[in-house]
Amino acid sequence: MSAAAERCRSDMKVLIVGGGGREHAIAVSMKKSRRVEKIYCVPGNAGIAQIAECEPSIGVMDFDKIVEYAKEKQVDLVFVAPDDPLVGGLVDVLKEAGLRAFGPDKKAAVLEGSKAFSKDLMKKYGIPTAAYETFDDADAALAYLENAEMPIVLKADGLALGKGVLICNTLEEAKAGVKEIMLDKHFGSAGNRMVIEEFMTGREVSVLSFVDGRTIRTMTSAQDHKRALDGDRGLNTGGMGNFSPSPFYTKEIDDFCQKHIYQATVDAMAAEGREFKGVIFFGLMLTPKGSKVLEFNARFGDPEAQVVLCRMKNDIMDVVDACIDGTLDKVELEFEDNAAVCVVLASQGYPVSYEKGFEIKGLEKFEGKEDYYCFHAGTKFDGQGRIVTSGGRVLGVTAKGATLKEARAKAYEAAEWVDFANKYMRHDIGKAIDEA
Ligand code: AMP
Ligand code: GLY
């Protein structure tokens, strides 16, 4: 079938790999697509199961089983959402099996998979980021710290569930951090190598983008809240809530980043023979000396996908196809002129230890309510057909409003509709909006 005829089809079958709030948001966007008839998801969760057929027994790293399942269900596309399978090369495996896949291949996903790689890339191509050094052994790292300015930032090279970054205020803390990462292997093999970098100050903003190897189209901006407790205290988590757009991400900042960061990153990857197709997530710090890259992710963020995709006007399948086919230059992304806020309802004790298996009540209150979304993250069905908690982040309650303040009020209102035994949330998601 020709590409044009393909695009007119309305009977597509799609498989989403992943099982969190991000994948639920992607599934909701696909459900809206005029072209998708059936959605499958592995492993999925209790929320995704309302709009897709899930197979909870298949994990995101079960590559052979995913290939087998995709073939059995005769899917037209596999959308790989999480970092681990992308960095592990699932897209390569799918393509070798003759399946159409969305997401960067292994060579390109290293942009997220190795902090040392991404820092070296930025240095080589003049993309603004914090000054840094890379270390393969602990003694050299410890010696370097003796003359370094504090605070300083230590980063395990590999994937560490978003937790492999330590911000150290004193030399003692920094030395203990090197020991934790490189000797005690707190983050496993992710800590065989580490980056030590300059501490930057400023506001953080996340900008997600679609990339087809050459062309990049950025989505609306968002701001995450990574720490577990109110006032940005406590441990780093996968994200406790966020809002979109960021009022601090001005036109002037966007112009700078479009010119010096976004296209430059895509061009750099292509020049390295690592053509990137998929989603690049730019974690930026708006420092007093200009915008700089904090990190790259090779995928949608979680919960960034929740606040960004619900505001996107395009049919997601058109954009996904354009990324795979290299025709993104023909696509303009459009976003609603409104705002969205997501408040994560977590299990008390996340990200360290927490109890699971509690029944979640009140989910039906979201039914038929426009502009309110209850994205499931850690949920599953128990033996009796009840929906129970099954993870640290349980739900991402999201609301849209005409303004950020309205969206925030609605999200916190809806956060009260649901209840479970050890429900925990931050109460200051979007507080920065008041300073804008
Ligand atoms: P990353 O996983 O690299 O985004 O780091 C996690 C969090 O650590 C970021 O969202 C920032 O809040 C913080 N962080 C990382 N690198 C730096 C830096 N160089 N200066 C200040 N804060 C940083
Ligand atoms: N929310 C940040 C991430 O997905 O990495």
Short mmCIF file of C-alpha atoms and ligand atoms in Angstrom, two decimals:
data_model
loop_
_atom_site.label_atom_id
_atom_site.label_comp_id
_atom_site.label_asym_id
_atom_site.label_seq_id
_atom_site.Cartn_x
_atom_site.Cartn_y
_atom_site.Cartn_z
CA MET A 1 0.00 0.00 0.00
CA SER A 2 1.31 3.49 -0.78
CA ALA A 3 2.16 5.82 2.08
CA ALA A 4 -0.78 8.08 1.16
CA ALA A 5 -3.26 5.20 1.09
CA GLU A 6 -1.81 3.97 4.37
CA ARG A 7 -2.58 7.32 5.93
CA CYS A 8 -6.27 7.07 4.96
CA ARG A 9 -6.73 3.78 6.74
CA SER A 10 -8.91 3.80 9.80
CA ASP A 11 -8.38 0.22 10.87
CA MET A 12 -4.88 0.36 12.32
CA LYS A 13 -3.83 -1.88 15.15
CA VAL A 14 -1.21 -0.46 17.47
CA LEU A 15 0.81 -1.98 20.30
CA ILE A 16 2.12 0.29 23.07
CA VAL A 17 5.05 -1.00 25.14
CA GLY A 18 4.93 0.24 28.75
CA GLY A 19 2.55 0.35 31.66
CA GLY A 20 2.58 3.73 33.41
CA GLY A 21 0.82 7.08 33.31
CA ARG A 22 2.76 8.11 30.22
CA GLU A 23 1.58 5.04 28.32
CA HIS A 24 -2.00 5.70 29.45
CA ALA A 25 -1.73 9.24 28.06
CA ILE A 26 -0.34 7.89 24.78
CA ALA A 27 -3.16 5.33 24.63
CA VAL A 28 -5.77 8.07 25.18
CA SER A 29 -4.27 10.07 22.29
CA MET A 30 -4.30 7.00 20.06
CA LYS A 31 -7.88 6.26 21.01
CA LYS A 32 -8.76 9.73 19.67
CA SER A 33 -6.97 9.04 16.39
CA ARG A 34 -9.28 8.70 13.41
CA ARG A 35 -6.96 6.01 12.11
CA VAL A 36 -6.68 3.60 15.02
CA GLU A 37 -9.14 0.78 15.43
CA LYS A 38 -7.53 -1.31 18.14
CA ILE A 39 -4.91 -0.69 20.81
CA TYR A 40 -2.85 -3.36 22.56
CA CYS A 41 -0.51 -2.70 25.47
CA VAL A 42 2.18 -4.70 27.30
CA PRO A 43 2.15 -4.91 30.25
CA GLY A 44 -0.41 -2.07 30.56
CA ASN A 45 -2.33 -1.33 33.75
CA ALA A 46 -5.92 -1.20 35.00
CA GLY A 47 -6.59 2.22 33.42
CA ILE A 48 -5.09 1.39 30.04
CA ALA A 49 -7.17 -1.81 30.08
CA GLN A 50 -10.31 0.32 29.75
CA ILE A 51 -9.34 1.35 26.22
CA ALA A 52 -6.82 -1.28 25.16
CA GLU A 53 -6.25 -5.00 25.34
CA CYS A 54 -3.43 -5.49 27.85
CA GLU A 55 -1.14 -8.45 28.41
CA PRO A 56 0.20 -8.05 31.97
CA SER A 57 2.40 -11.15 31.72
CA ILE A 58 4.71 -9.54 29.14
CA GLY A 59 7.29 -7.13 30.56
CA VAL A 60 8.92 -4.27 28.66
CA MET A 61 12.26 -6.13 28.51
CA ASP A 62 10.76 -9.41 27.22
CA PHE A 63 11.83 -8.61 23.66
CA ASP A 64 11.11 -12.03 22.16
CA LYS A 65 7.66 -12.17 23.69
CA ILE A 66 6.87 -8.65 22.49
CA VAL A 67 7.82 -9.59 18.91
CA GLU A 68 5.74 -12.76 19.14
CA TYR A 69 2.74 -10.87 20.57
CA ALA A 70 2.95 -8.10 17.95
CA LYS A 71 3.00 -10.71 15.17
CA GLU A 72 0.18 -12.72 16.67
CA LYS A 73 -2.00 -9.61 16.93
CA GLN A 74 -0.87 -8.45 13.47
CA VAL A 75 -0.21 -4.92 14.65
CA ASP A 76 0.68 -2.19 12.17
CA LEU A 77 2.88 -0.31 14.62
CA VAL A 78 4.70 -0.80 17.92
CA PHE A 79 5.17 2.34 20.01
CA VAL A 80 8.03 1.87 22.48
CA ALA A 81 7.59 4.38 25.31
CA PRO A 82 9.98 3.65 28.25
CA ASP A 83 13.72 4.24 28.45
CA ASP A 84 14.94 0.75 29.35
CA PRO A 85 13.71 -1.08 26.24
CA LEU A 86 14.73 1.83 23.99
CA VAL A 87 18.27 1.90 25.38
CA GLY A 88 18.31 -1.91 25.31
CA GLY A 89 17.54 -1.97 21.57
CA LEU A 90 13.92 -3.11 21.35
CA VAL A 91 13.32 -0.95 18.28
CA ASP A 92 16.19 -2.71 16.47
CA VAL A 93 14.80 -6.11 17.42
CA LEU A 94 11.30 -5.16 16.20
CA LYS A 95 12.63 -3.83 12.90
CA GLU A 96 14.72 -6.95 12.32
CA ALA A 97 11.54 -8.96 12.80
CA GLY A 98 9.89 -6.91 10.06
CA LEU A 99 7.70 -4.83 12.36
CA ARG A 100 7.15 -1.08 12.13
CA ALA A 101 8.32 0.61 15.31
CA PHE A 102 8.28 4.11 16.77
CA GLY A 103 11.23 5.19 18.91
CA PRO A 104 14.99 5.62 18.51
CA ASP A 105 17.13 2.59 17.75
CA LYS A 106 19.83 1.52 20.20
CA LYS A 107 22.53 3.65 18.58
CA ALA A 108 20.40 6.78 18.96
CA ALA A 109 18.89 6.01 22.37
CA VAL A 110 22.39 6.29 23.84
CA LEU A 111 21.55 10.00 23.96
CA GLU A 112 19.69 9.09 27.16
CA GLY A 113 21.49 5.84 27.99
CA SER A 114 24.88 7.40 28.66
CA LYS A 115 25.35 10.76 30.34
CA ALA A 116 29.04 10.69 29.34
CA PHE A 117 28.02 10.26 25.69
CA SER A 118 25.51 13.11 25.82
CA LYS A 119 27.94 15.46 27.56
CA ASP A 120 30.71 14.69 25.05
CA LEU A 121 28.26 15.24 22.18
CA MET A 122 27.27 18.65 23.54
CA LYS A 123 30.89 19.65 24.04
CA LYS A 124 31.89 18.53 20.53
CA TYR A 125 29.02 20.38 18.84
CA GLY A 126 28.96 23.49 21.06
CA ILE A 127 25.54 22.84 22.59
CA PRO A 128 25.23 24.81 25.85
CA THR A 129 25.43 22.66 29.00
CA ALA A 130 27.16 22.64 32.40
CA ALA A 131 30.96 22.23 32.44
CA TYR A 132 31.93 18.66 33.37
CA GLU A 133 34.51 15.88 33.57
CA THR A 134 34.00 12.15 33.06
CA PHE A 135 35.60 9.50 35.32
CA ASP A 136 36.10 5.76 34.98
CA ASP A 137 37.71 5.28 38.37
CA ALA A 138 36.86 6.48 41.84
CA ASP A 139 40.37 7.65 42.82
CA ALA A 140 40.59 10.08 39.93
CA ALA A 141 37.09 11.39 40.74
CA LEU A 142 38.01 11.88 44.42
CA ALA A 143 41.24 13.70 43.50
CA TYR A 144 39.33 16.01 41.14
CA LEU A 145 36.87 16.94 43.88
CA GLU A 146 39.64 18.31 46.15
CA ASN A 147 39.87 21.48 44.08
CA ALA A 148 36.30 21.66 42.82
CA GLU A 149 33.82 24.37 43.69
CA MET A 150 30.78 23.37 45.79
CA PRO A 151 27.91 22.65 45.35
CA ILE A 152 28.70 20.10 42.69
CA VAL A 153 26.65 17.53 40.79
CA LEU A 154 27.48 13.82 40.48
CA LYS A 155 25.77 11.70 37.84
CA ALA A 156 25.93 7.95 37.32
CA ASP A 157 26.57 7.41 33.60
CA GLY A 158 23.78 4.92 32.87
CA LEU A 159 20.04 4.62 33.47
CA ALA A 160 19.07 4.76 37.15
CA LEU A 161 15.30 5.35 37.19
CA GLY A 162 15.90 9.11 37.21
CA LYS A 163 17.63 8.78 40.58
CA GLY A 164 21.33 8.60 39.65
CA VAL A 165 21.97 12.32 40.21
CA LEU A 166 23.42 13.63 43.47
CA ILE A 167 23.69 17.32 44.30
CA CYS A 168 26.42 17.76 46.91
CA ASN A 169 26.88 20.88 49.02
CA THR A 170 30.17 19.97 50.70
CA LEU A 171 33.37 18.11 49.82
CA GLU A 172 32.47 15.40 52.36
CA GLU A 173 29.07 14.86 50.76
CA ALA A 174 30.65 14.72 47.31
CA LYS A 175 33.23 12.15 48.41
CA ALA A 176 30.51 10.03 49.96
CA GLY A 177 28.57 10.37 46.68
CA VAL A 178 31.49 9.07 44.60
CA LYS A 179 31.72 6.09 46.94
CA GLU A 180 27.98 5.48 46.67
CA ILE A 181 27.97 5.59 42.86
CA MET A 182 31.32 4.03 41.90
CA LEU A 183 32.31 1.75 44.77
CA ASP A 184 29.11 0.69 46.51
CA LYS A 185 27.32 0.59 43.14
CA HIS A 186 24.10 2.05 44.51
CA PHE A 187 22.83 2.39 40.95
CA GLY A 188 24.34 -0.88 39.75
CA SER A 189 26.41 -0.86 36.57
CA ALA A 190 25.04 2.62 35.76
CA GLY A 191 27.80 3.76 38.13
CA ASN A 192 30.77 2.13 36.37
CA ARG A 193 31.39 5.56 34.97
CA MET A 194 30.34 8.95 36.22
CA VAL A 195 30.08 12.57 35.23
CA ILE A 196 30.93 15.34 37.66
CA GLU A 197 29.46 18.65 36.61
CA GLU A 198 29.08 22.27 37.53
CA PHE A 199 26.01 23.14 39.63
CA MET A 200 23.65 25.42 37.73
CA THR A 201 20.92 27.64 39.14
CA GLY A 202 17.71 28.79 37.52
CA ARG A 203 14.27 27.54 36.58
CA GLU A 204 13.90 24.14 35.01
CA VAL A 205 11.76 23.54 31.98
CA SER A 206 11.08 20.46 29.90
CA VAL A 207 10.59 20.69 26.16
CA LEU A 208 9.54 17.56 24.29
CA SER A 209 9.92 17.19 20.57
CA PHE A 210 9.21 14.86 17.68
CA VAL A 211 12.20 14.07 15.46
CA ASP A 212 12.40 12.25 12.11
CA GLY A 213 16.18 12.00 11.87
CA ARG A 214 16.60 15.45 10.31
CA THR A 215 13.62 17.65 11.17
CA ILE A 216 12.58 18.50 14.71
CA ARG A 217 9.20 19.85 15.83
CA THR A 218 8.96 20.93 19.46
CA MET A 219 5.84 20.51 21.55
CA THR A 220 4.54 22.90 24.18
CA SER A 221 6.72 23.31 27.30
CA ALA A 222 6.18 21.80 30.75
CA GLN A 223 7.64 22.01 34.24
CA ASP A 224 8.17 18.95 36.41
CA HIS A 225 8.36 18.59 40.21
CA LYS A 226 10.93 15.86 40.79
CA ARG A 227 11.29 15.93 44.57
CA ALA A 228 9.03 13.84 46.78
CA LEU A 229 8.01 16.53 49.29
CA ASP A 230 6.45 19.99 49.24
CA GLY A 231 8.89 22.87 48.82
CA ASP A 232 11.13 20.72 46.58
CA ARG A 233 12.45 18.79 49.54
CA GLY A 234 13.02 15.06 49.91
CA LEU A 235 14.33 12.53 47.45
CA ASN A 236 14.26 12.71 43.67
CA THR A 237 11.37 10.75 42.17
CA GLY A 238 10.21 9.99 38.65
CA GLY A 239 8.06 13.15 38.95
CA MET A 240 5.29 14.13 41.41
CA GLY A 241 3.34 16.40 39.10
CA ASN A 242 3.76 19.12 36.52
CA PHE A 243 2.17 21.83 34.47
CA SER A 244 2.12 22.97 30.87
CA PRO A 245 2.97 25.42 29.42
CA SER A 246 5.76 26.98 31.50
CA PRO A 247 5.13 30.74 31.77
CA PHE A 248 8.90 31.21 32.12
CA TYR A 249 9.62 29.69 28.71
CA THR A 250 9.38 32.89 26.68
CA LYS A 251 9.48 33.42 22.93
CA GLU A 252 13.02 34.77 23.29
CA ILE A 253 14.17 31.64 25.13
CA ASP A 254 12.45 29.45 22.56
CA ASP A 255 14.19 31.27 19.70
CA PHE A 256 17.56 30.73 21.37
CA CYS A 257 16.92 27.05 22.03
CA GLN A 258 15.56 26.38 18.54
CA LYS A 259 18.76 27.82 17.11
CA HIS A 260 21.42 26.59 19.50
CA ILE A 261 20.03 23.47 21.13
CA TYR A 262 17.21 21.58 19.37
CA GLN A 263 18.26 21.47 15.73
CA ALA A 264 21.91 21.33 16.80
CA THR A 265 21.25 18.13 18.77
CA VAL A 266 19.45 16.45 15.89
CA ASP A 267 22.22 17.47 13.46
CA ALA A 268 24.91 16.30 15.87
CA MET A 269 23.30 12.87 16.21
CA ALA A 270 23.02 12.54 12.43
CA ALA A 271 26.65 13.61 11.99
CA GLU A 272 27.70 10.90 14.45
CA GLY A 273 25.88 8.27 12.39
CA ARG A 274 23.19 7.98 15.07
CA GLU A 275 20.16 9.38 13.29
CA PHE A 276 17.48 9.96 15.92
CA LYS A 277 13.84 9.13 15.16
CA GLY A 278 11.30 9.43 17.94
CA VAL A 279 10.85 11.80 20.85
CA ILE A 280 13.67 13.85 22.36
CA PHE A 281 12.97 15.35 25.76
CA PHE A 282 15.16 18.34 26.52
CA GLY A 283 15.60 19.02 30.23
CA LEU A 284 16.68 22.66 30.32
CA MET A 285 17.92 25.02 33.01
CA LEU A 286 17.17 28.70 32.36
CA THR A 287 20.35 30.02 34.03
CA PRO A 288 21.32 33.68 34.46
CA LYS A 289 23.85 33.01 31.68
CA GLY A 290 21.28 31.62 29.26
CA SER A 291 19.50 28.33 28.63
CA LYS A 292 21.53 25.15 29.07
CA VAL A 293 20.82 21.45 28.72
CA LEU A 294 20.48 19.51 31.99
CA GLU A 295 19.73 16.21 30.35
CA PHE A 296 18.29 14.48 27.32
CA ASN A 297 15.71 11.72 27.40
CA ALA A 298 15.02 9.60 24.33
CA ARG A 299 11.27 9.37 24.97
CA PHE A 300 8.20 11.10 26.36
CA GLY A 301 8.55 12.09 30.02
CA ASP A 302 6.27 10.76 32.68
CA PRO A 303 4.22 12.82 33.67
CA GLU A 304 5.17 15.27 30.86
CA ALA A 305 3.22 13.20 28.33
CA GLN A 306 0.11 13.59 30.47
CA VAL A 307 0.05 17.42 30.36
CA VAL A 308 1.41 17.82 26.83
CA LEU A 309 -0.49 15.22 24.80
CA CYS A 310 -3.92 16.22 26.16
CA ARG A 311 -3.28 19.69 24.69
CA MET A 312 -2.08 18.49 21.26
CA LYS A 313 -4.53 19.04 18.40
CA ASN A 314 -2.79 16.85 15.81
CA ASP A 315 -3.76 13.24 15.26
CA ILE A 316 -0.86 11.50 17.03
CA MET A 317 -0.67 8.81 14.33
CA ASP A 318 0.04 11.41 11.63
CA VAL A 319 2.99 12.69 13.64
CA VAL A 320 4.26 9.22 14.52
CA ASP A 321 4.19 8.20 10.86
CA ALA A 322 5.97 11.37 9.80
CA CYS A 323 8.77 10.62 12.28
CA ILE A 324 9.21 7.08 10.95
CA ASP A 325 8.91 8.06 7.27
CA GLY A 326 11.11 11.17 7.48
CA THR A 327 8.35 13.59 6.46
CA LEU A 328 8.07 15.67 9.61
CA ASP A 329 8.94 18.81 7.61
CA LYS A 330 5.40 18.58 6.21
CA VAL A 331 3.81 18.56 9.67
CA GLU A 332 3.03 21.54 11.90
CA LEU A 333 2.27 20.71 15.50
CA GLU A 334 -0.70 22.51 17.01
CA PHE A 335 -1.55 22.91 20.67
CA GLU A 336 -4.67 24.22 22.37
CA ASP A 337 -4.37 27.72 23.77
CA ASN A 338 -4.97 26.59 27.34
CA ALA A 339 -3.09 24.93 30.20
CA ALA A 340 -2.92 21.59 31.98
CA VAL A 341 -1.80 20.50 35.45
CA CYS A 342 -1.08 16.95 36.61
CA VAL A 343 -0.98 16.00 40.30
CA VAL A 344 0.48 12.57 41.00
CA LEU A 345 -1.27 10.51 43.65
CA ALA A 346 1.43 8.27 45.10
CA SER A 347 1.73 5.62 47.78
CA GLN A 348 2.97 7.09 51.07
CA GLY A 349 6.68 6.29 51.33
CA TYR A 350 7.47 6.52 47.59
CA PRO A 351 10.22 6.52 46.28
CA VAL A 352 11.73 4.35 49.04
CA SER A 353 9.30 1.77 50.39
CA TYR A 354 5.53 1.64 50.44
CA GLU A 355 2.63 -0.77 50.74
CA LYS A 356 0.53 -1.75 47.74
CA GLY A 357 -2.67 -3.64 47.06
CA PHE A 358 -5.13 -1.05 48.42
CA GLU A 359 -8.47 -0.64 46.67
CA ILE A 360 -8.87 2.64 44.77
CA LYS A 361 -12.27 4.23 45.14
CA GLY A 362 -13.95 7.07 43.24
CA LEU A 363 -12.49 6.45 39.78
CA GLU A 364 -15.98 6.56 38.25
CA LYS A 365 -16.23 10.27 39.12
CA PHE A 366 -14.05 11.05 36.09
CA GLU A 367 -16.50 9.47 33.65
CA GLY A 368 -17.98 11.90 31.19
CA LYS A 369 -16.11 14.89 32.62
CA GLU A 370 -14.50 16.87 29.88
CA ASP A 371 -11.08 18.35 30.65
CA TYR A 372 -10.43 15.93 33.53
CA TYR A 373 -8.23 12.87 33.12
CA CYS A 374 -7.27 10.16 35.57
CA PHE A 375 -4.16 8.57 34.08
CA HIS A 376 -3.27 5.29 35.76
CA ALA A 377 0.36 4.56 36.64
CA GLY A 378 0.67 1.87 39.34
CA THR A 379 -2.72 0.15 39.27
CA LYS A 380 -3.95 -3.36 38.55
CA PHE A 381 -7.00 -5.56 38.97
CA ASP A 382 -7.06 -7.84 41.98
CA GLY A 383 -8.62 -11.31 41.74
CA GLN A 384 -12.12 -9.90 42.35
CA GLY A 385 -12.15 -7.32 39.57
CA ARG A 386 -11.38 -4.40 41.88
CA ILE A 387 -8.74 -1.84 40.94
CA VAL A 388 -5.94 -1.73 43.50
CA THR A 389 -2.64 0.14 43.91
CA SER A 390 0.42 -1.64 42.52
CA GLY A 391 3.20 0.94 42.45
CA GLY A 392 4.76 4.06 43.94
CA ARG A 393 3.13 6.48 41.56
CA VAL A 394 -0.50 5.35 41.38
CA LEU A 395 -2.51 7.92 39.42
CA GLY A 396 -1.81 11.15 37.52
CA VAL A 397 -4.87 13.32 38.04
CA THR A 398 -4.82 15.87 35.24
CA ALA A 399 -7.07 18.79 34.36
CA LYS A 400 -7.16 21.38 31.61
CA GLY A 401 -8.21 24.97 32.15
CA ALA A 402 -8.21 28.28 30.31
CA THR A 403 -5.29 29.38 32.48
CA LEU A 404 -2.67 27.60 34.58
CA LYS A 405 -4.39 28.74 37.77
CA GLU A 406 -7.72 27.36 36.63
CA ALA A 407 -6.13 24.07 35.57
CA ARG A 408 -4.37 23.78 38.93
CA ALA A 409 -7.58 24.42 40.90
CA LYS A 410 -9.39 21.79 38.84
CA ALA A 411 -6.59 19.21 39.19
CA TYR A 412 -6.55 19.59 42.99
CA GLU A 413 -10.34 19.43 43.08
CA ALA A 414 -10.26 16.15 41.13
CA ALA A 415 -7.42 14.79 43.28
CA GLU A 416 -10.01 14.59 46.08
CA TRP A 417 -12.43 12.49 44.03
CA VAL A 418 -10.30 9.38 44.42
CA ASP A 419 -9.12 7.68 47.55
CA PHE A 420 -6.97 4.74 48.64
CA ALA A 421 -5.44 3.77 51.98
CA ASN A 422 -1.98 5.34 51.79
CA LYS A 423 -2.68 8.11 49.27
CA TYR A 424 0.00 10.81 49.19
CA MET A 425 0.41 13.89 47.02
CA ARG A 426 2.34 17.12 46.95
CA HIS A 427 0.20 20.18 47.63
CA ASP A 428 2.34 22.71 45.82
CA ILE A 429 2.35 21.49 42.22
CA GLY A 430 2.35 24.62 40.06
CA LYS A 431 3.12 26.99 42.93
CA ALA A 432 5.64 28.70 40.65
CA ILE A 433 2.72 29.86 38.51
CA ASP A 434 1.97 32.51 41.16
CA GLU A 435 5.41 34.04 40.60
CA ALA A 436 5.00 34.36 36.84
P1 AMP B 1 18.80 14.80 35.46
O1 AMP B 1 18.33 13.39 35.66
O2 AMP B 1 20.13 14.94 34.82
O3 AMP B 1 17.75 15.71 34.88
O4 AMP B 1 18.93 15.40 36.93
C1 AMP B 1 17.88 15.32 37.86
C2 AMP B 1 17.70 16.64 38.53
O5 AMP B 1 18.90 17.05 39.17
C3 AMP B 1 17.41 17.77 37.53
O6 AMP B 1 16.06 17.85 37.21
C4 AMP B 1 17.90 18.97 38.29
O7 AMP B 1 16.94 19.39 39.23
C5 AMP B 1 19.09 18.43 39.04
N1 AMP B 1 20.34 18.70 38.29
C6 AMP B 1 20.92 17.91 37.38
N2 AMP B 1 22.05 18.47 36.89
C7 AMP B 1 22.18 19.65 37.53
C8 AMP B 1 23.15 20.72 37.48
N3 AMP B 1 24.22 20.64 36.70
N4 AMP B 1 22.94 21.78 38.27
C9 AMP B 1 21.88 21.86 39.09
N5 AMP B 1 20.95 20.89 39.19
C10 AMP B 1 21.09 19.80 38.43
N1 GLY B 2 9.49 13.28 34.48
C1 GLY B 2 10.81 13.10 34.07
C2 GLY B 2 11.08 11.90 33.27
O1 GLY B 2 10.19 11.25 32.74
O2 GLY B 2 12.24 11.58 33.12
#
